[in-house]
Tab-separated table of C-alpha atoms in Angstrom:
chain	number	residue	atom	x	y	z
A	68	MET	CA	12.528	-11.828	-28.722
A	69	SER	CA	12.443	-13.059	-25.128
A	70	ARG	CA	12.465	-10.667	-22.238
A	71	THR	CA	15.554	-10.707	-20.032
A	72	SER	CA	16.059	-8.895	-16.751
A	73	SER	CA	17.845	-5.559	-16.987
A	74	PRO	CA	21.480	-5.746	-15.902
A	75	GLU	CA	20.804	-2.801	-13.613
A	76	PHE	CA	17.653	-1.765	-11.788
A	77	LYS	CA	16.768	1.678	-13.075
A	78	ILE	CA	15.248	4.344	-10.841
A	79	ALA	CA	13.736	7.628	-11.997
A	80	GLU	CA	12.265	10.286	-9.720
A	81	SER	CA	10.680	12.434	-12.414
A	82	LEU	CA	9.161	12.044	-15.846
A	83	GLU	CA	12.089	13.982	-17.305
A	84	ALA	CA	14.518	11.414	-15.928
A	85	PHE	CA	12.565	8.393	-17.149
A	86	PRO	CA	15.083	6.117	-18.915
A	87	SER	CA	14.530	5.252	-22.551
A	88	ALA	CA	15.336	1.601	-21.750
A	89	LEU	CA	12.012	1.331	-19.893
A	90	LYS	CA	9.873	2.941	-22.586
A	91	GLY	CA	7.338	0.679	-24.214
A	92	GLY	CA	7.201	-1.377	-21.051
A	93	ILE	CA	4.642	-2.965	-18.798
A	94	VAL	CA	3.910	-0.713	-15.836
A	95	ALA	CA	2.531	-1.765	-12.448
A	96	ILE	CA	0.928	1.293	-10.864
A	97	GLY	CA	0.272	1.825	-7.155
A	98	ASN	CA	1.535	3.358	-3.948
A	99	PHE	CA	3.015	0.018	-2.828
A	100	ASP	CA	3.684	1.054	0.781
A	101	GLY	CA	4.955	-2.130	2.394
A	102	VAL	CA	5.113	-4.015	-0.929
A	103	HIS	CA	2.940	-6.601	0.827
A	104	ARG	CA	1.336	-9.740	-0.593
A	105	GLY	CA	-1.480	-7.754	-2.186
A	106	HIS	CA	0.952	-5.411	-3.893
A	107	ARG	CA	3.085	-8.307	-5.054
A	108	ALA	CA	0.052	-9.851	-6.750
A	109	VAL	CA	0.006	-6.711	-8.932
A	110	LEU	CA	3.765	-6.855	-9.510
A	111	ASP	CA	3.650	-10.581	-10.260
A	112	ALA	CA	0.883	-10.026	-12.812
A	113	ALA	CA	3.064	-7.449	-14.564
A	114	LEU	CA	6.095	-9.745	-14.456
A	115	GLY	CA	4.003	-12.596	-15.827
A	116	LEU	CA	2.924	-10.464	-18.772
A	117	GLY	CA	6.537	-9.569	-19.450
A	118	HIS	CA	7.757	-13.147	-19.403
A	119	GLY	CA	8.786	-14.303	-22.847
A	120	THR	CA	8.585	-10.801	-24.357
A	121	HIS	CA	11.029	-7.978	-24.994
A	122	HIS	CA	9.015	-5.567	-22.820
A	123	PRO	CA	10.674	-4.188	-19.673
A	124	VAL	CA	8.567	-4.332	-16.513
A	125	PHE	CA	8.622	-1.438	-14.063
A	126	ALA	CA	6.638	0.031	-11.195
A	127	MET	CA	5.166	3.506	-10.984
A	128	SER	CA	4.750	4.765	-7.442
A	129	PHE	CA	4.330	8.092	-5.679
A	130	GLU	CA	6.047	9.999	-2.867
A	131	PRO	CA	5.049	11.175	-0.368
A	132	HIS	CA	1.951	9.179	0.486
A	133	PRO	CA	-1.176	10.960	-0.865
A	134	ARG	CA	-2.891	10.934	2.529
A	135	THR	CA	0.090	12.774	4.016
A	136	VAL	CA	-0.108	15.437	1.304
A	137	PHE	CA	-3.801	16.090	1.913
A	138	ASN	CA	-3.612	15.849	5.710
A	139	PRO	CA	-0.051	16.836	6.721
A	140	SER	CA	-1.012	17.166	10.387
A	141	LYS	CA	-1.648	13.404	10.416
A	142	PRO	CA	1.081	11.867	8.254
A	143	VAL	CA	0.744	8.226	7.289
A	144	PHE	CA	3.321	5.968	8.914
A	145	ARG	CA	5.299	4.371	6.140
A	146	LEU	CA	5.814	0.630	6.368
A	147	THR	CA	8.519	1.103	3.770
A	148	PRO	CA	9.786	4.679	3.365
A	149	ALA	CA	10.946	5.628	-0.130
A	150	VAL	CA	14.409	4.033	0.029
A	151	GLN	CA	13.180	0.775	1.540
A	152	LYS	CA	10.256	0.631	-0.901
A	153	THR	CA	12.680	0.919	-3.797
A	154	ASP	CA	14.765	-1.874	-2.252
A	155	MET	CA	11.669	-4.057	-2.117
A	156	LEU	CA	10.703	-3.315	-5.711
A	157	ARG	CA	14.218	-4.231	-6.765
A	158	VAL	CA	14.180	-7.636	-5.071
A	159	CYS	CA	10.788	-8.403	-6.634
A	160	GLY	CA	12.546	-8.760	-9.979
A	161	LEU	CA	11.431	-5.612	-11.789
A	162	ASP	CA	13.577	-3.775	-14.305
A	163	GLY	CA	13.052	-0.400	-12.704
A	164	ALA	CA	10.843	2.027	-10.820
A	165	LEU	CA	9.439	5.467	-11.535
A	166	ILE	CA	8.801	7.318	-8.263
A	167	LEU	CA	6.748	10.397	-9.093
A	168	PRO	CA	6.464	13.377	-6.722
A	169	PHE	CA	2.912	13.478	-5.398
A	170	THR	CA	1.587	17.012	-4.933
A	171	LYS	CA	-1.848	18.608	-4.836
A	172	GLU	CA	-1.180	19.879	-8.354
A	173	PHE	CA	-0.409	16.354	-9.533
A	174	ALA	CA	-3.567	15.049	-7.856
A	175	ALA	CA	-5.612	17.711	-9.697
A	176	MET	CA	-4.531	16.379	-13.109
A	177	GLU	CA	-7.444	15.237	-15.229
A	178	ALA	CA	-7.601	11.472	-15.698
A	179	ASN	CA	-7.356	11.797	-19.471
A	180	ALA	CA	-4.204	13.932	-19.110
A	181	PHE	CA	-2.634	11.273	-16.882
A	182	VAL	CA	-3.295	8.685	-19.563
A	183	GLN	CA	-2.257	10.798	-22.550
A	184	ASP	CA	0.635	12.853	-21.148
A	185	ILE	CA	2.186	10.293	-18.839
A	186	LEU	CA	1.249	6.762	-19.858
A	187	ILE	CA	1.223	7.301	-23.615
A	188	ASP	CA	3.390	10.297	-24.546
A	189	THR	CA	6.137	9.913	-21.927
A	190	LEU	CA	6.224	6.252	-20.888
A	191	GLU	CA	4.877	4.846	-24.160
A	192	ILE	CA	3.505	1.874	-22.226
A	193	SER	CA	2.392	-1.341	-23.832
A	194	HIS	CA	0.383	-2.516	-20.817
A	195	ALA	CA	-0.792	-1.167	-17.439
A	196	VAL	CA	-1.428	-3.319	-14.359
A	197	THR	CA	-3.173	-1.955	-11.266
A	198	GLY	CA	-5.046	-3.191	-8.239
A	199	TYR	CA	-8.836	-3.270	-8.057
A	200	ASP	CA	-8.921	-0.161	-5.852
A	201	PHE	CA	-6.455	2.088	-7.710
A	202	HIS	CA	-7.797	5.510	-8.715
A	203	PHE	CA	-6.072	8.460	-10.321
A	204	GLY	CA	-6.758	11.979	-11.513
A	205	ARG	CA	-8.867	14.817	-10.180
A	206	ALA	CA	-11.639	13.681	-7.842
A	207	ARG	CA	-10.428	10.093	-8.341
A	208	GLN	CA	-12.173	10.044	-11.709
A	209	GLY	CA	-9.655	7.538	-13.090
A	210	THR	CA	-11.307	4.284	-12.033
A	211	PRO	CA	-10.253	0.777	-13.107
A	212	ASP	CA	-13.091	0.784	-15.659
A	213	TYR	CA	-11.914	4.152	-16.972
A	214	LEU	CA	-8.412	2.752	-17.420
A	215	ARG	CA	-9.753	-0.290	-19.282
A	216	THR	CA	-11.671	1.953	-21.654
A	217	ALA	CA	-8.654	4.214	-22.162
A	218	GLY	CA	-6.487	1.219	-22.949
A	219	ALA	CA	-8.947	-0.044	-25.541
A	220	THR	CA	-9.098	3.420	-27.101
A	221	HIS	CA	-5.374	4.101	-27.191
A	222	GLY	CA	-4.064	0.622	-27.881
A	223	PHE	CA	-2.426	-0.489	-24.645
A	224	GLY	CA	-3.398	-3.478	-22.550
A	225	VAL	CA	-4.901	-3.186	-19.083
A	226	THR	CA	-4.991	-5.781	-16.321
A	227	ILE	CA	-6.894	-5.134	-13.096
A	228	VAL	CA	-5.815	-7.443	-10.276
A	229	HIS	CA	-8.520	-8.565	-7.847
A	230	ARG	CA	-8.148	-8.064	-4.106
A	231	GLU	CA	-5.694	-10.382	-2.406
A	232	GLU	CA	-7.075	-12.036	0.711
A	233	ASP	CA	-5.503	-13.804	3.643
A	234	GLU	CA	-6.433	-17.251	4.921
A	235	SER	CA	-9.473	-15.734	6.696
A	236	ALA	CA	-10.762	-14.181	3.454
A	237	GLU	CA	-9.930	-10.667	4.717
A	238	VAL	CA	-8.341	-8.239	2.301
A	239	ILE	CA	-4.597	-7.678	2.706
A	240	SER	CA	-3.883	-3.971	3.135
A	241	SER	CA	-1.231	-1.606	4.445
A	242	SER	CA	-3.752	-0.268	6.973
A	243	ARG	CA	-4.268	-3.736	8.465
A	244	ILE	CA	-0.535	-4.230	8.769
A	245	ARG	CA	-0.127	-0.888	10.567
A	246	GLU	CA	-2.913	-1.945	12.937
A	247	ASN	CA	-1.150	-5.246	13.620
A	248	LEU	CA	2.080	-3.426	14.443
A	249	GLY	CA	0.085	-1.212	16.812
A	250	THR	CA	-1.290	-4.195	18.723
A	251	GLY	CA	1.979	-6.143	18.840
A	252	ASP	CA	0.685	-8.826	16.480
A	253	ILE	CA	3.991	-9.102	14.653
A	254	ALA	CA	3.262	-12.620	13.439
A	255	GLU	CA	0.125	-11.416	11.647
A	256	ALA	CA	1.826	-8.294	10.265
A	257	ASN	CA	4.688	-10.360	8.875
A	258	ALA	CA	2.272	-12.940	7.457
A	259	LEU	CA	0.406	-10.215	5.548
A	260	LEU	CA	3.640	-8.657	4.352
A	261	GLY	CA	5.067	-12.005	3.289
A	262	TYR	CA	8.392	-11.084	4.902
A	263	ARG	CA	9.643	-9.815	8.257
A	264	TRP	CA	8.919	-6.134	8.723
A	265	PHE	CA	12.096	-4.094	8.968
A	266	PHE	CA	13.317	-0.547	9.407
A	267	ASP	CA	16.642	1.245	9.012
A	268	ALA	CA	18.085	3.627	11.586
A	269	GLU	CA	21.390	5.096	12.679
A	270	VAL	CA	22.743	4.353	16.150
A	271	GLN	CA	22.741	7.436	18.376
A	272	HIS	CA	24.461	8.265	21.645
A	273	GLY	CA	22.359	7.707	24.743
A	274	ASP	CA	22.864	7.914	28.494
A	275	LYS	CA	24.847	4.622	28.455
A	276	ARG	CA	22.709	3.278	31.305
A	277	GLY	CA	22.411	-0.081	29.582
A	278	ARG	CA	26.157	-0.556	29.759
A	279	ASP	CA	26.024	-0.121	33.537
A	280	LEU	CA	23.273	-2.743	33.711
A	281	GLY	CA	25.280	-5.250	31.672
A	282	TYR	CA	23.099	-4.715	28.612
A	283	PRO	CA	24.792	-2.166	26.321
A	284	THR	CA	22.220	-1.147	23.725
A	285	ALA	CA	22.171	0.547	20.357
A	286	ASN	CA	19.780	3.499	20.571
A	287	LEU	CA	17.581	4.047	17.522
A	288	ARG	CA	14.990	6.781	17.040
A	289	MET	CA	11.719	5.848	15.384
A	290	PRO	CA	9.452	8.284	13.513
A	291	GLU	CA	7.029	10.107	15.790
A	292	ASP	CA	4.101	8.578	13.920
A	293	CYS	CA	5.381	5.018	14.331
A	294	PRO	CA	2.425	2.865	15.468
A	295	LEU	CA	4.575	-0.013	16.768
A	296	LEU	CA	3.343	-1.101	20.190
A	297	GLN	CA	5.822	-0.191	22.885
A	298	GLY	CA	7.343	-3.241	24.517
A	299	ILE	CA	10.001	-5.926	24.178
A	300	TYR	CA	10.824	-7.661	20.889
A	301	ALA	CA	12.988	-10.417	19.466
A	302	VAL	CA	14.887	-8.997	16.499
A	303	LYS	CA	17.407	-9.842	13.829
A	304	VAL	CA	19.792	-7.013	13.001
A	305	LYS	CA	22.034	-6.465	9.989
A	306	LEU	CA	25.291	-4.616	10.586
A	307	GLY	CA	27.342	-4.320	7.431
A	308	GLU	CA	27.226	-7.773	5.875
A	309	THR	CA	26.605	-9.623	9.124
A	310	TRP	CA	23.356	-10.588	10.817
A	311	HIS	CA	22.975	-10.701	14.597
A	312	ASP	CA	20.241	-11.990	16.888
A	313	GLY	CA	19.053	-9.659	19.584
A	314	VAL	CA	16.388	-8.418	21.949
A	315	ALA	CA	14.994	-4.884	21.852
A	316	SER	CA	12.983	-2.540	24.002
A	317	TYR	CA	10.817	0.072	22.357
A	318	GLY	CA	9.525	2.635	24.804
A	319	ARG	CA	10.174	5.401	27.313
A	320	ARG	CA	12.137	3.583	30.064
A	321	PRO	CA	9.547	4.117	32.868
A	322	THR	CA	11.900	2.633	35.483
A	323	PHE	CA	14.259	5.563	34.944
A	324	ASP	CA	13.154	8.699	33.100
A	325	ASN	CA	9.986	8.044	31.093
A	326	GLY	CA	11.591	10.109	28.319
A	327	ALA	CA	11.227	10.195	24.558
A	328	ALA	CA	10.553	6.820	22.967
A	329	LEU	CA	13.629	4.907	21.787
A	330	PHE	CA	14.138	1.552	20.146
A	331	GLU	CA	17.030	0.077	22.144
A	332	VAL	CA	18.664	-3.055	20.734
A	333	PHE	CA	20.925	-5.467	22.598
A	334	LEU	CA	22.860	-7.760	20.259
A	335	PHE	CA	23.648	-11.201	21.586
A	336	ASP	CA	27.305	-12.232	21.678
A	337	PHE	CA	28.476	-8.926	20.211
A	338	ASP	CA	31.271	-6.667	21.416
A	339	GLY	CA	31.974	-3.568	19.379
A	340	ASP	CA	31.292	0.123	18.809
A	341	LEU	CA	27.981	0.793	17.044
A	342	TYR	CA	27.757	4.583	17.339
A	343	GLY	CA	26.994	6.212	14.009
A	344	LYS	CA	26.439	2.856	12.300
A	345	SER	CA	23.333	2.187	10.237
A	346	LEU	CA	21.357	-0.884	11.258
A	347	ARG	CA	18.601	-2.757	9.486
A	348	VAL	CA	16.306	-4.228	12.129
A	349	HIS	CA	13.907	-7.049	11.282
A	350	VAL	CA	11.190	-7.292	13.936
A	351	VAL	CA	10.482	-10.979	14.558
A	352	SER	CA	8.166	-11.279	17.546
A	353	TYR	CA	6.588	-9.323	20.393
A	354	LEU	CA	7.497	-10.643	23.844
A	355	ARG	CA	5.771	-8.407	26.399
A	356	GLY	CA	4.721	-4.872	27.196
A	357	GLU	CA	6.936	-2.214	28.730
A	358	GLU	CA	6.899	-2.209	32.537
A	359	LYS	CA	8.125	-0.074	35.423
A	360	PHE	CA	10.297	-1.964	37.933
A	361	ASP	CA	10.965	-1.148	41.567
A	362	SER	CA	14.722	-1.328	41.166
A	363	PRO	CA	17.447	-1.679	38.520
A	364	GLU	CA	18.116	-5.182	39.894
A	365	ALA	CA	14.532	-6.248	39.214
A	366	LEU	CA	14.789	-4.806	35.713
A	367	VAL	CA	18.017	-6.728	35.014
A	368	ALA	CA	16.416	-9.982	36.198
A	369	GLN	CA	13.552	-9.412	33.768
A	370	MET	CA	16.005	-8.531	30.978
A	371	ASP	CA	17.722	-11.869	31.566
A	372	ARG	CA	14.389	-13.620	31.109
A	373	ASP	CA	13.599	-11.505	28.023
A	374	SER	CA	16.938	-12.483	26.469
A	375	GLU	CA	16.243	-16.169	27.026
A	376	GLU	CA	12.778	-15.833	25.508
A	377	ALA	CA	14.126	-13.879	22.526
A	378	ARG	CA	16.816	-16.490	21.889
A	379	ALA	CA	14.178	-19.214	21.977
A	380	ALA	CA	11.884	-17.296	19.606
A	381	LEU	CA	14.718	-16.692	17.150
A	382	ALA	CA	15.859	-20.314	17.334
A	383	SER	CA	12.390	-21.534	16.384
A	384	LEU	CA	11.904	-19.309	13.339
A	385	GLN	CA	10.232	-20.731	10.284
A	386	PRO	CA	12.283	-20.918	7.066
A	387	LEU	CA	12.757	-17.576	5.364
A	388	SER	CA	10.505	-16.548	2.497
A	389	GLU	CA	12.038	-15.862	-0.905
A	390	ILE	CA	11.654	-12.128	-0.291
A	391	ASP	CA	13.365	-12.431	3.113
A	392	LEU	CA	16.286	-14.250	1.505
A	393	LYS	CA	16.702	-11.488	-1.062
A	394	LEU	CA	16.465	-8.819	1.629
A	395	LEU	CA	19.368	-10.440	3.425
A	396	ASP	CA	21.620	-9.287	0.617
A	397	LEU	CA	20.525	-5.645	0.819
A	398	ALA	CA	22.662	-3.267	2.813
A	399	PRO	CA	20.868	-0.897	5.215
């Protein structure tokens, strides 16, 4: 019997809610924050194993991020928060996702209990696929070698995917991508992701100063732990089913109030009310750092130049990746 894609992507947020349609399947296990090229090597390996079989293929992931649980005073910035991560897993072609709550109690589970109670008794897996650096169980005792041995003992297959490297032979990781966002190297971050990094946010009321300057902006609040370098960006923004080009400023508006950081987006050739609307913003390129100007007139002159540069950057974009094309169809 040949495997066919499920008519509906199935999501479970607990073992109790795990759907029977996914039992006996091939599971790709990992945190998958960002669902970057390295993660997709794991997912693709699982999908490849499922091709031509009747086995469903699903991801097992964890929320919140383990490092945030163990060090809540320094939460990990999420490249793809839970909802966006699930969106990404869906467009990768999986049949479903199991998003398990990650707690200190869960982390203290013995590795053999994770295998027996979860993988075998509950999920009834036929095969497990993980990355080379995945560990599980108390004190990280569940190593890739441990999983291989457990699979041989209990009768399920195990595939360990080697590290995925970029063109410079450096490992692709979520940490590297966060660092790239922090230095404004959007091109490198997007290259490692394999798609254009995006975030979702709701438009909030501001002081409407941009309207007075001739640049009415949509004000978006970013998480406090967002590492994105403050400055000016070329962006593509999805509103409903429509995409718009734009230019954005992320920062504290030093010319005026030096207040709380906002991501302020100006959509080209757009006239409409955005308050309360949810936007999906794809960050395309970094243009310059945030500056303080001597007058509003000097700021407007620079904003004119920024708009021209953003239009040029957006006009010269490379063709979209397959993942980008699928993301276009996802609502924010």
